[in-house]
C-alpha positions as protocol buffer text, in pm:
chain_id: "A"
residue {
  index: 1
  type: MET
  ca { x: 24468 y: -8520 z: -3548 }
}
residue {
  index: 2
  type: TRP
  ca { x: 24789 y: -8321 z: -3601 }
}
residue {
  index: 3
  type: ASP
  ca { x: 24890 y: -8358 z: -3234 }
}
residue {
  index: 4
  type: TYR
  ca { x: 24838 y: -8733 z: -3261 }
}
residue {
  index: 5
  type: MET
  ca { x: 25062 y: -8750 z: -3566 }
}
residue {
  index: 6
  type: ILE
  ca { x: 25332 y: -8539 z: -3404 }
}
residue {
  index: 7
  type: SER
  ca { x: 25328 y: -8745 z: -3085 }
}
residue {
  index: 8
  type: GLY
  ca { x: 25349 y: -9062 z: -3296 }
}
residue {
  index: 9
  type: VAL
  ca { x: 25655 y: -8932 z: -3477 }
}
residue {
  index: 10
  type: ARG
  ca { x: 25822 y: -8825 z: -3155 }
}
residue {
  index: 11
  type: ARG
  ca { x: 25741 y: -9155 z: -2990 }
}
residue {
  index: 12
  type: ARG
  ca { x: 25923 y: -9341 z: -3264 }
}
residue {
  index: 13
  type: SER
  ca { x: 26216 y: -9104 z: -3311 }
}
residue {
  index: 14
  type: LEU
  ca { x: 26547 y: -9190 z: -3150 }
}
residue {
  index: 15
  type: TRP
  ca { x: 26771 y: -8911 z: -3037 }
}
residue {
  index: 16
  type: LEU
  ca { x: 27137 y: -8987 z: -2985 }
}
residue {
  index: 17
  type: TYR
  ca { x: 27388 y: -8822 z: -2758 }
}
residue {
  index: 18
  type: HIS
  ca { x: 27755 y: -8890 z: -2823 }
}
residue {
  index: 19
  type: PHE
  ca { x: 28011 y: -8904 z: -2542 }
}
residue {
  index: 20
  type: ASN
  ca { x: 28381 y: -8938 z: -2620 }
}
residue {
  index: 21
  type: SER
  ca { x: 28556 y: -9066 z: -2311 }
}
residue {
  index: 22
  type: GLY
  ca { x: 28905 y: -9061 z: -2461 }
}
residue {
  index: 23
  type: GLY
  ca { x: 29100 y: -9262 z: -2714 }
}
residue {
  index: 24
  type: CYS
  ca { x: 29223 y: -9218 z: -3069 }
}
residue {
  index: 25
  type: ASN
  ca { x: 28900 y: -9073 z: -3219 }
}
residue {
  index: 26
  type: GLY
  ca { x: 28878 y: -9351 z: -3478 }
}
residue {
  index: 27
  type: CYS
  ca { x: 28533 y: -9455 z: -3355 }
}
residue {
  index: 28
  type: ASP
  ca { x: 28428 y: -9090 z: -3330 }
}
residue {
  index: 29
  type: ILE
  ca { x: 28501 y: -9050 z: -3699 }
}
residue {
  index: 30
  type: GLU
  ca { x: 28303 y: -9364 z: -3780 }
}
residue {
  index: 31
  type: PHE
  ca { x: 28014 y: -9246 z: -3561 }
}
residue {
  index: 32
  type: VAL
  ca { x: 28003 y: -8915 z: -3745 }
}
residue {
  index: 33
  type: ALA
  ca { x: 28018 y: -9109 z: -4074 }
}
residue {
  index: 34
  type: SER
  ca { x: 27693 y: -9281 z: -3974 }
}
residue {
  index: 35
  type: LEU
  ca { x: 27528 y: -8938 z: -3971 }
}
residue {
  index: 36
  type: THR
  ca { x: 27643 y: -8849 z: -4322 }
}
residue {
  index: 37
  type: PRO
  ca { x: 27431 y: -8910 z: -4635 }
}
residue {
  index: 38
  type: ARG
  ca { x: 27612 y: -9240 z: -4703 }
}
residue {
  index: 39
  type: TYR
  ca { x: 27447 y: -9411 z: -4404 }
}
residue {
  index: 40
  type: ASP
  ca { x: 27186 y: -9140 z: -4335 }
}
residue {
  index: 41
  type: LEU
  ca { x: 27051 y: -9220 z: -3990 }
}
residue {
  index: 42
  type: GLU
  ca { x: 26806 y: -8931 z: -4017 }
}
residue {
  index: 43
  type: ARG
  ca { x: 26596 y: -9116 z: -4276 }
}
residue {
  index: 44
  type: LEU
  ca { x: 26504 y: -9346 z: -3986 }
}
residue {
  index: 45
  type: GLY
  ca { x: 26411 y: -9056 z: -3760 }
}
residue {
  index: 46
  type: ILE
  ca { x: 26739 y: -9084 z: -3572 }
}
residue {
  index: 47
  type: GLN
  ca { x: 26935 y: -8770 z: -3504 }
}
residue {
  index: 48
  type: LEU
  ca { x: 27211 y: -8633 z: -3286 }
}
residue {
  index: 49
  type: VAL
  ca { x: 27106 y: -8397 z: -3007 }
}
residue {
  index: 50
  type: PRO
  ca { x: 27328 y: -8150 z: -2819 }
}
residue {
  index: 51
  type: SER
  ca { x: 27194 y: -8228 z: -2471 }
}
residue {
  index: 52
  type: PRO
  ca { x: 27167 y: -8560 z: -2284 }
}
residue {
  index: 53
  type: ARG
  ca { x: 26840 y: -8434 z: -2134 }
}
residue {
  index: 54
  type: HIS
  ca { x: 26674 y: -8487 z: -2474 }
}
residue {
  index: 55
  type: ALA
  ca { x: 26846 y: -8813 z: -2569 }
}
residue {
  index: 56
  type: ASP
  ca { x: 26710 y: -9167 z: -2578 }
}
residue {
  index: 57
  type: VAL
  ca { x: 27039 y: -9335 z: -2666 }
}
residue {
  index: 58
  type: LEU
  ca { x: 27386 y: -9265 z: -2527 }
}
residue {
  index: 59
  type: VAL
  ca { x: 27669 y: -9365 z: -2762 }
}
residue {
  index: 60
  type: VAL
  ca { x: 28003 y: -9394 z: -2581 }
}
residue {
  index: 61
  type: THR
  ca { x: 28329 y: -9409 z: -2774 }
}
residue {
  index: 62
  type: GLY
  ca { x: 28680 y: -9457 z: -2637 }
}
residue {
  index: 63
  type: PRO
  ca { x: 28807 y: -9612 z: -2316 }
}
residue {
  index: 64
  type: VAL
  ca { x: 28685 y: -9462 z: -1990 }
}
residue {
  index: 65
  type: THR
  ca { x: 28963 y: -9272 z: -1818 }
}
residue {
  index: 66
  type: ALA
  ca { x: 28984 y: -9162 z: -1455 }
}
residue {
  index: 67
  type: LEU
  ca { x: 28896 y: -8807 z: -1557 }
}
residue {
  index: 68
  type: SER
  ca { x: 28607 y: -8898 z: -1790 }
}
residue {
  index: 69
  type: ALA
  ca { x: 28430 y: -9142 z: -1553 }
}
residue {
  index: 70
  type: SER
  ca { x: 28252 y: -8877 z: -1349 }
}
residue {
  index: 71
  type: PRO
  ca { x: 28129 y: -8675 z: -1652 }
}
residue {
  index: 72
  type: LEU
  ca { x: 28007 y: -8998 z: -1815 }
}
residue {
  index: 73
  type: LYS
  ca { x: 27806 y: -9087 z: -1503 }
}
residue {
  index: 74
  type: THR
  ca { x: 27665 y: -8732 z: -1493 }
}
residue {
  index: 75
  type: VAL
  ca { x: 27558 y: -8750 z: -1858 }
}
residue {
  index: 76
  type: TYR
  ca { x: 27394 y: -9088 z: -1796 }
}
residue {
  index: 77
  type: ASP
  ca { x: 27205 y: -8957 z: -1493 }
}
residue {
  index: 78
  type: GLN
  ca { x: 27077 y: -8657 z: -1692 }
}
residue {
  index: 79
  type: MET
  ca { x: 26910 y: -8874 z: -1957 }
}
residue {
  index: 80
  type: PRO
  ca { x: 26538 y: -8944 z: -1916 }
}
residue {
  index: 81
  type: GLU
  ca { x: 26405 y: -9300 z: -1883 }
}
residue {
  index: 82
  type: PRO
  ca { x: 26398 y: -9528 z: -2076 }
}
residue {
  index: 83
  type: LYS
  ca { x: 26756 y: -9492 z: -2188 }
}
residue {
  index: 84
  type: ILE
  ca { x: 26986 y: -9713 z: -2388 }
}
residue {
  index: 85
  type: VAL
  ca { x: 27365 y: -9711 z: -2374 }
}
residue {
  index: 86
  type: ILE
  ca { x: 27572 y: -9829 z: -2670 }
}
residue {
  index: 87
  type: ALA
  ca { x: 27946 y: -9887 z: -2632 }
}
residue {
  index: 88
  type: LEU
  ca { x: 28082 y: -9822 z: -2982 }
}
residue {
  index: 89
  type: GLY
  ca { x: 28423 y: -9971 z: -3053 }
}
residue {
  index: 90
  type: THR
  ca { x: 28653 y: -10209 z: -2874 }
}
residue {
  index: 91
  type: CYS
  ca { x: 28789 y: -9935 z: -2647 }
}
residue {
  index: 92
  type: ALA
  ca { x: 28439 y: -9847 z: -2523 }
}
residue {
  index: 93
  type: CYS
  ca { x: 28362 y: -10218 z: -2477 }
}
residue {
  index: 94
  type: THR
  ca { x: 28675 y: -10330 z: -2291 }
}
residue {
  index: 95
  type: GLY
  ca { x: 28932 y: -10052 z: -2286 }
}
residue {
  index: 96
  type: GLY
  ca { x: 29099 y: -10191 z: -2599 }
}
residue {
  index: 97
  type: ILE
  ca { x: 29464 y: -10122 z: -2657 }
}
residue {
  index: 98
  type: PHE
  ca { x: 29454 y: -9858 z: -2384 }
}
residue {
  index: 99
  type: SER
  ca { x: 29336 y: -10101 z: -2113 }
}
residue {
  index: 100
  type: ASN
  ca { x: 29682 y: -10125 z: -1952 }
}
residue {
  index: 101
  type: CYS
  ca { x: 29736 y: -9748 z: -1931 }
}
residue {
  index: 102
  type: TYR
  ca { x: 29766 y: -9601 z: -1585 }
}
residue {
  index: 103
  type: ASN
  ca { x: 29467 y: -9370 z: -1623 }
}
residue {
  index: 104
  type: VAL
  ca { x: 29223 y: -9605 z: -1799 }
}
residue {
  index: 105
  type: ILE
  ca { x: 28949 y: -9765 z: -1591 }
}
residue {
  index: 106
  type: GLY
  ca { x: 28824 y: -9989 z: -1872 }
}
residue {
  index: 107
  type: GLY
  ca { x: 28511 y: -10003 z: -2084 }
}
residue {
  index: 108
  type: ALA
  ca { x: 28197 y: -9793 z: -2039 }
}
residue {
  index: 109
  type: ASP
  ca { x: 28035 y: -10074 z: -1842 }
}
residue {
  index: 110
  type: LYS
  ca { x: 28268 y: -9996 z: -1552 }
}
residue {
  index: 111
  type: VAL
  ca { x: 28076 y: -9669 z: -1499 }
}
residue {
  index: 112
  type: VAL
  ca { x: 27728 y: -9702 z: -1654 }
}
residue {
  index: 113
  type: PRO
  ca { x: 27513 y: -10003 z: -1751 }
}
residue {
  index: 114
  type: VAL
  ca { x: 27576 y: -10084 z: -2117 }
}
residue {
  index: 115
  type: ASP
  ca { x: 27294 y: -10240 z: -2318 }
}
residue {
  index: 116
  type: VAL
  ca { x: 27478 y: -10300 z: -2645 }
}
residue {
  index: 117
  type: LYS
  ca { x: 27846 y: -10349 z: -2723 }
}
residue {
  index: 118
  type: ILE
  ca { x: 27956 y: -10298 z: -3082 }
}
residue {
  index: 119
  type: PRO
  ca { x: 28322 y: -10404 z: -3106 }
}
residue {
  index: 120
  type: GLY
  ca { x: 28566 y: -10307 z: -3375 }
}
residue {
  index: 121
  type: CYS
  ca { x: 28872 y: -10091 z: -3413 }
}
residue {
  index: 122
  type: PRO
  ca { x: 28723 y: -9871 z: -3543 }
}
residue {
  index: 123
  type: ALA
  ca { x: 28365 y: -9984 z: -3519 }
}
residue {
  index: 124
  type: ASN
  ca { x: 28174 y: -10021 z: -3845 }
}
residue {
  index: 125
  type: PRO
  ca { x: 27905 y: -9753 z: -3888 }
}
residue {
  index: 126
  type: GLY
  ca { x: 27698 y: -10012 z: -4079 }
}
residue {
  index: 127
  type: THR
  ca { x: 27678 y: -10222 z: -3762 }
}
residue {
  index: 128
  type: LEU
  ca { x: 27557 y: -9920 z: -3565 }
}
residue {
  index: 129
  type: LEU
  ca { x: 27302 y: -9850 z: -3839 }
}
residue {
  index: 130
  type: SER
  ca { x: 27185 y: -10211 z: -3831 }
}
residue {
  index: 131
  type: TYR
  ca { x: 27134 y: -10209 z: -3455 }
}
residue {
  index: 132
  type: LEU
  ca { x: 26959 y: -9872 z: -3450 }
}
residue {
  index: 133
  type: SER
  ca { x: 26732 y: -9988 z: -3735 }
}
residue {
  index: 134
  type: ARG
  ca { x: 26627 y: -10291 z: -3532 }
}
residue {
  index: 135
  type: LEU
  ca { x: 26578 y: -10074 z: -3226 }
}
residue {
  index: 136
  type: ARG
  ca { x: 26366 y: -9840 z: -3432 }
}
residue {
  index: 137
  type: GLY
  ca { x: 26158 y: -10133 z: -3562 }
}
residue {
  index: 138
  type: VAL
  ca { x: 26277 y: -10126 z: -3922 }
}
residue {
  index: 139
  type: ASN
  ca { x: 26372 y: -10451 z: -4093 }
}
residue {
  index: 140
  type: THR
  ca { x: 26678 y: -10473 z: -4314 }
}
residue {
  index: 141
  type: ASN
  ca { x: 26465 y: -10419 z: -4626 }
}
residue {
  index: 142
  type: GLY
  ca { x: 26328 y: -10093 z: -4490 }
}
residue {
  index: 143
  type: LYS
  ca { x: 25984 y: -10229 z: -4393 }
}
residue {
  index: 144
  type: ARG
  ca { x: 25832 y: -10232 z: -4045 }
}
């Protein structure tokens, strides 16, 4: 019985891995804000993990630079299936204001397949919370 309950909890938990590919860190700050008690992602069973090998969701912030493209691809390849990639912020979606820089390749979709793009400069942590809630199967009123 206990093993069944534990496996049920793990099956429904989402573990996030954050990858900063460059930029101004505005979206990084907003991503971290989503983990604070104000937004409290952990009440939904969502938490940040230190290794991509344990993650279900990859959150990419910042434009992808020439130097960060290879590490981003490596992180993506290390994640187990099924995996979801979220581009958080305009820079992660399209390159943003850095798109014309000599060392910027563009958005995260230039390197890895992106499932969800959340634009904004910086991105709103409430939008990330809303998407992750839907992904987790929780309606806006907190019911399943």
